[in-house]
N, C-alpha and C. Protein backbone atom coordinates (compact mmCIF):
# COMPACT_ATOMS: atom_id res chain seq x y z
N UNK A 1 182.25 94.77 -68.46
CA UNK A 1 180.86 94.43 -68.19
C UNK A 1 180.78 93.73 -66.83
N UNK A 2 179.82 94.35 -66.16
CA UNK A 2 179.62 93.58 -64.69
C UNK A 2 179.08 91.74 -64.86
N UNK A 3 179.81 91.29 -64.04
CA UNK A 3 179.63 90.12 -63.85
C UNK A 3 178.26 89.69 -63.81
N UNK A 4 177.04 90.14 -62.85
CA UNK A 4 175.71 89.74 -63.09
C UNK A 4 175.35 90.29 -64.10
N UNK A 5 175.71 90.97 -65.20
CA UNK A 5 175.22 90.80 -66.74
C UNK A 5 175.50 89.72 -67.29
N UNK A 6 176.61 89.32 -67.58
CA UNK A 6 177.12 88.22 -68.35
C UNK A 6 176.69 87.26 -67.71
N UNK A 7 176.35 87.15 -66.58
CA UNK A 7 175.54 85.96 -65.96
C UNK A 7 174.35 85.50 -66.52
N UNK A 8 173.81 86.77 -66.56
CA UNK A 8 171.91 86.51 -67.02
C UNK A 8 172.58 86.21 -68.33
N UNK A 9 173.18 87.71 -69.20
CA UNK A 9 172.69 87.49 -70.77
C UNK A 9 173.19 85.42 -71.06
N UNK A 10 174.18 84.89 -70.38
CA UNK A 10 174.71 84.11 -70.88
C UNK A 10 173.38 82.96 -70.26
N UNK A 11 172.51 83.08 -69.73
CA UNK A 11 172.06 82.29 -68.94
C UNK A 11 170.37 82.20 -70.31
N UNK A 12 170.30 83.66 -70.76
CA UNK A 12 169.49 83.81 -71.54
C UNK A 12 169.82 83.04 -73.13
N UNK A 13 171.12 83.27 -73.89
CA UNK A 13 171.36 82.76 -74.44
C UNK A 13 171.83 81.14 -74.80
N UNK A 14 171.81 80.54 -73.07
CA UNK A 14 172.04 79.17 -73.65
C UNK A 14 170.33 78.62 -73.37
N UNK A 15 169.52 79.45 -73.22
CA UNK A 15 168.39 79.03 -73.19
C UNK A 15 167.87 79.17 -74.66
N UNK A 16 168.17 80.03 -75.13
CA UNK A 16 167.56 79.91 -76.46
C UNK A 16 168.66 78.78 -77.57
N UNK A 17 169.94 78.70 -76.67
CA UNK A 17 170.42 77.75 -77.53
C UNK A 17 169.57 76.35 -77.71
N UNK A 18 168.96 75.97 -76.71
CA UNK A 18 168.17 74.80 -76.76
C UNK A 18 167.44 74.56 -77.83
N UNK A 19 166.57 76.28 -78.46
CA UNK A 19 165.46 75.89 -79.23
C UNK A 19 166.28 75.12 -80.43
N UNK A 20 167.47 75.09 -80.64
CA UNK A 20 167.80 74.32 -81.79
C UNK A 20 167.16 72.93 -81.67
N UNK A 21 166.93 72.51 -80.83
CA UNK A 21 166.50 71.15 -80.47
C UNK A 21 165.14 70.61 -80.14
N UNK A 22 164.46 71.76 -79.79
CA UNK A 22 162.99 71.68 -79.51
C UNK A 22 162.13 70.91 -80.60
N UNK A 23 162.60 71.52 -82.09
CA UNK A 23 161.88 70.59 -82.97
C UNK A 23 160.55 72.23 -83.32
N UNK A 24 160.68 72.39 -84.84
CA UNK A 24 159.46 73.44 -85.37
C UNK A 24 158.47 73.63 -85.07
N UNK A 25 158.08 72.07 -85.35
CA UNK A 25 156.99 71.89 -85.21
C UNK A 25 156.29 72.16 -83.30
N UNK A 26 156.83 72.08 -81.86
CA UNK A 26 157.05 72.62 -81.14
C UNK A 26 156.88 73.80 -80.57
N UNK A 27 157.90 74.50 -81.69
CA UNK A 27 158.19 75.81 -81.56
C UNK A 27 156.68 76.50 -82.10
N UNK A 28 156.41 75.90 -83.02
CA UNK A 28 155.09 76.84 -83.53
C UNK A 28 153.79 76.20 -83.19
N UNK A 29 153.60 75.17 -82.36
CA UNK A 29 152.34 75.17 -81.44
C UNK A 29 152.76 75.99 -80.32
N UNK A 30 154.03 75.76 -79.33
CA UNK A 30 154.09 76.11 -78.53
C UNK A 30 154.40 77.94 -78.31
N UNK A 31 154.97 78.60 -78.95
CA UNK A 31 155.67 79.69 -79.02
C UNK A 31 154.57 80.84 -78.59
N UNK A 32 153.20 81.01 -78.90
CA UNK A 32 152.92 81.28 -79.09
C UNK A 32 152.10 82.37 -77.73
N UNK A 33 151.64 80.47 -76.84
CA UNK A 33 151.21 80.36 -75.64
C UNK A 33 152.49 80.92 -74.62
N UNK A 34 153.74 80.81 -74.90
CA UNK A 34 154.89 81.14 -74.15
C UNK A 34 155.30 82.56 -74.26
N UNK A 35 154.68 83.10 -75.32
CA UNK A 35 155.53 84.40 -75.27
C UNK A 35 154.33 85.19 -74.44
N UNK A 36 152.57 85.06 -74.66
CA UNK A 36 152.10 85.84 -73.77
C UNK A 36 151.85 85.85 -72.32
N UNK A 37 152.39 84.23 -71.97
CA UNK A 37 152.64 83.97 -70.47
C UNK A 37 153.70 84.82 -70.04
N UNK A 38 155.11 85.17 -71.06
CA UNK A 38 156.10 85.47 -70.00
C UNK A 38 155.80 87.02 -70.60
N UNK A 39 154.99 87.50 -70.96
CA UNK A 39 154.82 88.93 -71.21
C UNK A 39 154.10 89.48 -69.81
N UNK A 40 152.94 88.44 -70.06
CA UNK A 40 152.76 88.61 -68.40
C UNK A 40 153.29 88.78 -67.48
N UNK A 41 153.85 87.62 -67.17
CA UNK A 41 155.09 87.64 -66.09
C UNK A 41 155.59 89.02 -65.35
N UNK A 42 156.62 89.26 -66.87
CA UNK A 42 157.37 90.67 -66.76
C UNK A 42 156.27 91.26 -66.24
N UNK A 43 155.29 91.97 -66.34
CA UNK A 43 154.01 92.87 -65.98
C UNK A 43 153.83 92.36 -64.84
N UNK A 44 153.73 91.46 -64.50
CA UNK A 44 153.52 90.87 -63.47
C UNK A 44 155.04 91.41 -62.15
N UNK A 45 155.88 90.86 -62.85
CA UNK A 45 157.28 91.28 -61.99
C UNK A 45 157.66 92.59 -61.85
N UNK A 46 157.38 93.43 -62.62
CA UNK A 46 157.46 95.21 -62.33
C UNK A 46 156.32 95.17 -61.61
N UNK A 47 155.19 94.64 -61.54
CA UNK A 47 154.19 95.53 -60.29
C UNK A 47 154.60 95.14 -59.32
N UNK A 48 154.99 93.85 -58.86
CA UNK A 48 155.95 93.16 -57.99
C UNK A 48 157.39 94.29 -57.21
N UNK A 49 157.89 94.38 -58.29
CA UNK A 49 159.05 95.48 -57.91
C UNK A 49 158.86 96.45 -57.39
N UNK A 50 157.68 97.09 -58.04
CA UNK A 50 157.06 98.36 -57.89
C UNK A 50 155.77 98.28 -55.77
N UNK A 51 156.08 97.18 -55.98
CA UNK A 51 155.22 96.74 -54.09
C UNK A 51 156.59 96.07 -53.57
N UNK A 52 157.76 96.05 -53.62
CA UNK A 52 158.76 95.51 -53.05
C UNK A 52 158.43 94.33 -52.54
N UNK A 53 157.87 93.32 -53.75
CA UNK A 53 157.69 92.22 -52.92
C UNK A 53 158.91 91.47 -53.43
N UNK A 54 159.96 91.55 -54.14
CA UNK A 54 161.69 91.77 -54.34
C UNK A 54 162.08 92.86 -55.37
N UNK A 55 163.48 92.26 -55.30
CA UNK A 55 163.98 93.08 -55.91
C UNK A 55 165.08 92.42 -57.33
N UNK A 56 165.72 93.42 -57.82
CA UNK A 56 166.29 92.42 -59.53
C UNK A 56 167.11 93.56 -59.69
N UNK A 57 168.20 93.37 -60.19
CA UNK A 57 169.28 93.93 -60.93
C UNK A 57 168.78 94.93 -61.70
N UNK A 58 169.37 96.11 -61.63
CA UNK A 58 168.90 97.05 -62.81
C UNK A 58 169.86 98.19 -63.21
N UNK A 59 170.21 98.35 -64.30
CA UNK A 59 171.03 99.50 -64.20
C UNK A 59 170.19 100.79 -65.44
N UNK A 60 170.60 102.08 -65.70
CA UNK A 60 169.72 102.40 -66.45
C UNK A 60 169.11 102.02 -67.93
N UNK A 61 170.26 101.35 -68.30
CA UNK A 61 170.74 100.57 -69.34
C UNK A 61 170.50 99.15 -69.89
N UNK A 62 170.02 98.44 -68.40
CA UNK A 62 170.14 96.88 -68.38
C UNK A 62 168.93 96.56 -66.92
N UNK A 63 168.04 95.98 -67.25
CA UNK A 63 167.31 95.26 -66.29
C UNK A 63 167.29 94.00 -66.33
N UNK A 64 167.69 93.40 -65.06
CA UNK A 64 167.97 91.72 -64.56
C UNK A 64 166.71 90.91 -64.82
N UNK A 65 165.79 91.32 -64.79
CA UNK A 65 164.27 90.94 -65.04
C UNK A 65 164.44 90.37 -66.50
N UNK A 66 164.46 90.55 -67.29
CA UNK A 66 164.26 90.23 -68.88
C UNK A 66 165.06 89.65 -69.41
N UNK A 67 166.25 89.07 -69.12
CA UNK A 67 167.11 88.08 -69.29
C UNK A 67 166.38 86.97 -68.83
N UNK A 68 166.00 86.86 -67.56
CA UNK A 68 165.40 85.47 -66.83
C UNK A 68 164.15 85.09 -67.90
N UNK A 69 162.70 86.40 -67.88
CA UNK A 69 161.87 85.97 -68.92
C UNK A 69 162.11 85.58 -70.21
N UNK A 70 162.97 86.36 -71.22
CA UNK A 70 162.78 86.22 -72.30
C UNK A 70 164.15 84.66 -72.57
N UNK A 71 164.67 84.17 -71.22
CA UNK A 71 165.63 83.38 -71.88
C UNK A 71 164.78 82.10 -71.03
N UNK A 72 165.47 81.50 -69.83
CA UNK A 72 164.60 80.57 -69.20
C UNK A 72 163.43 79.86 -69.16
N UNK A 73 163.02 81.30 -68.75
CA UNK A 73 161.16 81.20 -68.69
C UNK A 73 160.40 80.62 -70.17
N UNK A 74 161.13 81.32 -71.17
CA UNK A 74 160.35 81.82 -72.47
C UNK A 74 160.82 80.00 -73.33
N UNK A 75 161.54 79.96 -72.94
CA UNK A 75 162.25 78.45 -73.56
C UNK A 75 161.95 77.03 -72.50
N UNK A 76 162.10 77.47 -71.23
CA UNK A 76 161.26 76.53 -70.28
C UNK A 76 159.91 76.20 -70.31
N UNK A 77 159.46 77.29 -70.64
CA UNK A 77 157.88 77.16 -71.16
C UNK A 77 157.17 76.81 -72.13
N UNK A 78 158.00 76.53 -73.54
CA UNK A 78 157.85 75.80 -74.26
C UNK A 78 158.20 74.28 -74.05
N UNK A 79 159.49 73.90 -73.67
CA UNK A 79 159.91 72.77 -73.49
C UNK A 79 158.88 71.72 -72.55
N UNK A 80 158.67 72.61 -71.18
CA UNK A 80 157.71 71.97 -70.51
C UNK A 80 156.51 71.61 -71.14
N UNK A 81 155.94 72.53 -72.12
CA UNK A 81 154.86 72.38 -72.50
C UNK A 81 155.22 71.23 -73.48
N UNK A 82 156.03 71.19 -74.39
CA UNK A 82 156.37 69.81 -75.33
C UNK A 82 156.13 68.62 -74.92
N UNK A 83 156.66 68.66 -73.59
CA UNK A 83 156.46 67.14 -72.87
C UNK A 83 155.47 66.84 -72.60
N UNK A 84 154.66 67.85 -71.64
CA UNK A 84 153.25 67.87 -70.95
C UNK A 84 152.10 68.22 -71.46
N UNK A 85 152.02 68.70 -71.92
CA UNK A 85 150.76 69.71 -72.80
C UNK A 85 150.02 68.45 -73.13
N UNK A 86 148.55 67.93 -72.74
CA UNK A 86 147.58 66.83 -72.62
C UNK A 86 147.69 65.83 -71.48
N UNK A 87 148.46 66.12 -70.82
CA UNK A 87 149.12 65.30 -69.30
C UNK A 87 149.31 66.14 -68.24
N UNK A 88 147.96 66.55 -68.05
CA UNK A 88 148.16 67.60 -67.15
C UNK A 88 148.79 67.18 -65.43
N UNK A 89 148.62 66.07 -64.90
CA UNK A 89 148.95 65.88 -63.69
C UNK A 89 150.45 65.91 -63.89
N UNK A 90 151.34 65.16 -64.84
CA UNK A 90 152.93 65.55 -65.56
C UNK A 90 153.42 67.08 -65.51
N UNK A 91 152.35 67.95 -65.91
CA UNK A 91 152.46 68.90 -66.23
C UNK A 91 152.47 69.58 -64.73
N UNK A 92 151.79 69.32 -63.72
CA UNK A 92 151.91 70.10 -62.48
C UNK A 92 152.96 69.25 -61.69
N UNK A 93 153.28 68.26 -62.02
CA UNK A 93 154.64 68.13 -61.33
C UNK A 93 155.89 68.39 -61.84
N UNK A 94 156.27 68.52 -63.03
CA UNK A 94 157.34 69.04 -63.19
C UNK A 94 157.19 70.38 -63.38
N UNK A 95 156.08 71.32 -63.49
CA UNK A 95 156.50 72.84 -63.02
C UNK A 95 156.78 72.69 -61.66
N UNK A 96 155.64 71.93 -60.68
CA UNK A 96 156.19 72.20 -59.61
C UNK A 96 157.62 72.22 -58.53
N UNK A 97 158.75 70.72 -59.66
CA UNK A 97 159.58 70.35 -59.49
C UNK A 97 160.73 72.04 -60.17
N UNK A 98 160.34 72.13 -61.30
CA UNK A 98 161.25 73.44 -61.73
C UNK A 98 160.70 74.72 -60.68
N UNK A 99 159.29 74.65 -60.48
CA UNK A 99 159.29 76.14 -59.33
C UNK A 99 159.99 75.96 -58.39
N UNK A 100 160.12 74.66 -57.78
CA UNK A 100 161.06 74.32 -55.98
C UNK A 100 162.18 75.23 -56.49
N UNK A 101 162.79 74.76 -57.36
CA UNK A 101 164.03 74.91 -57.78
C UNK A 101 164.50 76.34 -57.75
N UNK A 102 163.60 76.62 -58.43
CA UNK A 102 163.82 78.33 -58.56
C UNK A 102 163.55 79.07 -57.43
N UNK A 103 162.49 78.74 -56.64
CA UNK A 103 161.92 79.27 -55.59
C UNK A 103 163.25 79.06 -54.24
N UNK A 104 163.79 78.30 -54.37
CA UNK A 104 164.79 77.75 -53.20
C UNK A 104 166.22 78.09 -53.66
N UNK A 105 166.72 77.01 -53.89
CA UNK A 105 168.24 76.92 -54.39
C UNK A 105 168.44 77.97 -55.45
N UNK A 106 167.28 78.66 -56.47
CA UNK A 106 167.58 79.32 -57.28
C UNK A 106 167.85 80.88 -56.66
N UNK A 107 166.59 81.13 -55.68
CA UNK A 107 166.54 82.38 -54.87
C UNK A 107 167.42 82.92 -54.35
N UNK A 108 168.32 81.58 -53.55
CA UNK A 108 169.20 81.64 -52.94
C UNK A 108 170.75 82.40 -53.84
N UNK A 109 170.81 81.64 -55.17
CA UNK A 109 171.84 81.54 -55.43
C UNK A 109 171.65 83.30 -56.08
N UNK A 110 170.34 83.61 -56.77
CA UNK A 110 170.66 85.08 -56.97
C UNK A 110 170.71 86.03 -56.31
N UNK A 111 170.58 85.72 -54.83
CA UNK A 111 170.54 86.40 -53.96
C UNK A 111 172.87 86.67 -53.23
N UNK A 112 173.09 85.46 -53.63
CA UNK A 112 174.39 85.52 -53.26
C UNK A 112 175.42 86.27 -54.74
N UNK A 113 175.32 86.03 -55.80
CA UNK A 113 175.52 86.86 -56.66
C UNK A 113 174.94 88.55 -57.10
N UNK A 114 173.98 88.86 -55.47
CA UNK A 114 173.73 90.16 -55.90
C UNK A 114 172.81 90.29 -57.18
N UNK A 115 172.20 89.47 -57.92
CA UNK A 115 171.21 89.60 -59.38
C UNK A 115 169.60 90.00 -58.88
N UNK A 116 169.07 88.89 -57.45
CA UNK A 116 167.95 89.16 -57.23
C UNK A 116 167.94 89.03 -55.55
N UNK A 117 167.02 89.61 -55.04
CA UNK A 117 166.39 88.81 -53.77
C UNK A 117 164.58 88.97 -52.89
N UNK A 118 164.24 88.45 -52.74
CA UNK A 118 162.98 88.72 -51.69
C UNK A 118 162.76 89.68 -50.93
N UNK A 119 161.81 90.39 -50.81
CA UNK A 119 162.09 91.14 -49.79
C UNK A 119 160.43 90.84 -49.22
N UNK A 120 159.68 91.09 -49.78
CA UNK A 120 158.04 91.21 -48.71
C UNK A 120 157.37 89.89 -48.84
N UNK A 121 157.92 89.28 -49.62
CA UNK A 121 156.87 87.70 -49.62
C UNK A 121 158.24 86.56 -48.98
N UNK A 122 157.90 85.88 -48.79
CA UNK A 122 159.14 84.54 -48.96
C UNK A 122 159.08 83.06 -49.77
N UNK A 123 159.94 82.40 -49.59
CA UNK A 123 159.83 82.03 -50.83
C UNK A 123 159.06 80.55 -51.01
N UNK A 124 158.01 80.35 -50.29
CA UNK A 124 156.70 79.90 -50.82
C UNK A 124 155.87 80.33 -51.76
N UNK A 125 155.63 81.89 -51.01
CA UNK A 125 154.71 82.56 -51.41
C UNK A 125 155.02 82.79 -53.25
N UNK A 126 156.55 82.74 -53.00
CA UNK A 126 156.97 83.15 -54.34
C UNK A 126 156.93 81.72 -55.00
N UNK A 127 157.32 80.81 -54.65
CA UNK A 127 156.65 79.23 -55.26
C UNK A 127 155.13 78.99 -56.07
N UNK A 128 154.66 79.83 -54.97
CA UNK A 128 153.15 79.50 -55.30
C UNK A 128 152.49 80.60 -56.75
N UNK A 129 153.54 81.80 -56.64
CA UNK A 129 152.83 82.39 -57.68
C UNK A 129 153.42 81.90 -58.86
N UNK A 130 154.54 81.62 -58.80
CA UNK A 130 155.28 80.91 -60.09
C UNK A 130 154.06 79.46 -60.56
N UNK A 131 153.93 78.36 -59.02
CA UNK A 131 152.94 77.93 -59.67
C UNK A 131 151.38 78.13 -60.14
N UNK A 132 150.63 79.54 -59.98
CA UNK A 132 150.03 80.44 -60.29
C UNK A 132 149.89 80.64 -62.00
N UNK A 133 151.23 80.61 -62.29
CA UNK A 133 151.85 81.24 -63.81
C UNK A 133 151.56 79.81 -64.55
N UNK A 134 152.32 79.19 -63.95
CA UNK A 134 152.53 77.90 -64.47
C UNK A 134 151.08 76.92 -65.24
N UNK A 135 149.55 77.26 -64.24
CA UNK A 135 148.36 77.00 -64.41
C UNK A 135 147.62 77.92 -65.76
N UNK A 136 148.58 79.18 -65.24
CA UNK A 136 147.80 80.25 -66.41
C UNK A 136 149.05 79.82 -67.45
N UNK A 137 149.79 79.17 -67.85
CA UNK A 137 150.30 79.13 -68.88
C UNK A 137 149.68 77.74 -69.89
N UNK A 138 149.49 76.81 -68.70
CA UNK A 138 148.50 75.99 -69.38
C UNK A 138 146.66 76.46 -70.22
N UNK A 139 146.55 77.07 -69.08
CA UNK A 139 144.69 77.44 -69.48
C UNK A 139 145.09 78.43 -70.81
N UNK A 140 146.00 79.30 -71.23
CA UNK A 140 146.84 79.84 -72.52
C UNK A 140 146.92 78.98 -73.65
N UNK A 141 147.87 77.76 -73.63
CA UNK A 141 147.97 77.00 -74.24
C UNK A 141 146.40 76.50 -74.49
N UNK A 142 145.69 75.62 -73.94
CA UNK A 142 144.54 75.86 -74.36
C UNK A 142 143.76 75.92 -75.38
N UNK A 143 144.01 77.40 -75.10
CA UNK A 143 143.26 78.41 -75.47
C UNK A 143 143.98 78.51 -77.16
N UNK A 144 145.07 78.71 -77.22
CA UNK A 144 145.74 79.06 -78.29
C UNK A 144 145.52 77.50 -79.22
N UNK A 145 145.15 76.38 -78.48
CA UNK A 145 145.26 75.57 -79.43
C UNK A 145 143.83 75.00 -79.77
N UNK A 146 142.83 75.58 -79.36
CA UNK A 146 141.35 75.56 -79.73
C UNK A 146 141.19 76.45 -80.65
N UNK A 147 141.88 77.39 -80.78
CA UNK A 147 141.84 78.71 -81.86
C UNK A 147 142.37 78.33 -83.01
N UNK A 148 143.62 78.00 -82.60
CA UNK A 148 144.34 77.13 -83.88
C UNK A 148 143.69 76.37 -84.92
N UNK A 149 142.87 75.52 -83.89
CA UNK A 149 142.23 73.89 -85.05
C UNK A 149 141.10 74.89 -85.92
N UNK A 150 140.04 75.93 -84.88
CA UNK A 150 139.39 76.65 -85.22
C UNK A 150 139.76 77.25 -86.50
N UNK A 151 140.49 77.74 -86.65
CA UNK A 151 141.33 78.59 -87.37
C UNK A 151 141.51 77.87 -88.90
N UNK A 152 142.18 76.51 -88.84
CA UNK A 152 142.49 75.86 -89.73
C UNK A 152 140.88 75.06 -90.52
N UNK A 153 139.70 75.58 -89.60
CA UNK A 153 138.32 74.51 -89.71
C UNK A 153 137.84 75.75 -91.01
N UNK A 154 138.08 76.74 -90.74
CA UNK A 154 137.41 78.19 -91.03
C UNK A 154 138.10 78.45 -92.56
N UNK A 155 139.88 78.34 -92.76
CA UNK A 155 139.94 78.54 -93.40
C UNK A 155 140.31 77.63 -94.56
C-alpha cells in the first residue's frame, strides 16, 4: 500500500478514535450538523478539483479527498462545536486558529508528501474558504438545533 494512503486512512482513523471521548451526548447534538457540513465540503472540493483550484491524491480505487473529510473535518467539527457552539467569538477563533494551520503548515506538509497541493488559489484564499465553511457550519448547527427543541415541543 502506498504510503500517502496509510497516511490519510491512519490520519482518518485516529480521528474517529477521539469520538470515544467526545461524550454521546455531543455526538448526537453535534453529529448531525457535521456530517452535512462536510458533505458539503466534499461537493464543494470536487467542483474545486474539477476548476483546478488544487489538486488531491487519487487513484481509481482511492481518493485523498475523503479521508481528510470524513476523518478530521467530520470529528473536528464536532469537537469544535462541543466547546464553542453558544460562544460564537471562541468559535471564530479557534476555527480560525485550526484554518491557519491547515491553510499553511498543513498545505505545505501535503504538498511535500505528494497527498495534496494548490494550484489556482493560494493559500489565503484557501484560509478564507475553509473559514467560509467554518461560518456555514455554525449557521447548520443552528439550524439543526432549533429543529431539534422544535421537534421535541411537537412531539
Amino acid at each position: 500500500m502506498d504510503f500517502r494512503k496509510i497516511f490519510l486512512l491512519t490520519n482518518m482513523f485516529l480521528s474517529w478514535m477521539t469520538g470515544l471521548f467526545i461524550g454521546k451526548s455531543a455526538i448526537k447534538k453535534y453529529f448531525l450538523a457535521s456530517v452535512i457540513l462536510t458533505k458539503l465540503v466534499e461537493v464543494q472540493f470536487s467542483y474545486a478539483r474539477k476548476k483546478k483550484w488544487w489538486w488531491f491524491y487519487k487513484t481509481p480505487t482511492f481518493d485523498g479527498i475523503r479521508p481528510n473529510h470524513w476523518g478530521p473535518y467530520l470529528m473536528g467539527s464536532m469537537w469544535i462545536l462541543k466547546f464553542t457552539f453558544g460562544k460564537f467569538p471562541l468559535f471564530l477563533l479557534v476555527n480560525a486558529i485550526v484554518d491557519l494551520l491547515y491553510a499553511f503548515p498543513g498545505v505545505w506538509l501535503y504538498k511535500k508528501l505528494k497527498i495534496a497541493h494548490l494550484k489556482k488559489i493560494n493559500r489565503l484564499q484557501f484560509f478564507l474558504f475553509m473559514m467560509v465553511n467554518a461560518l456555514n457550519l455554525y449557521m447548520v448547527q443552528i439550524v439543526v438545533s432549533k429543529v431539534s427543541k422544535w421537534m421535541k415541543y411537537k412531539v
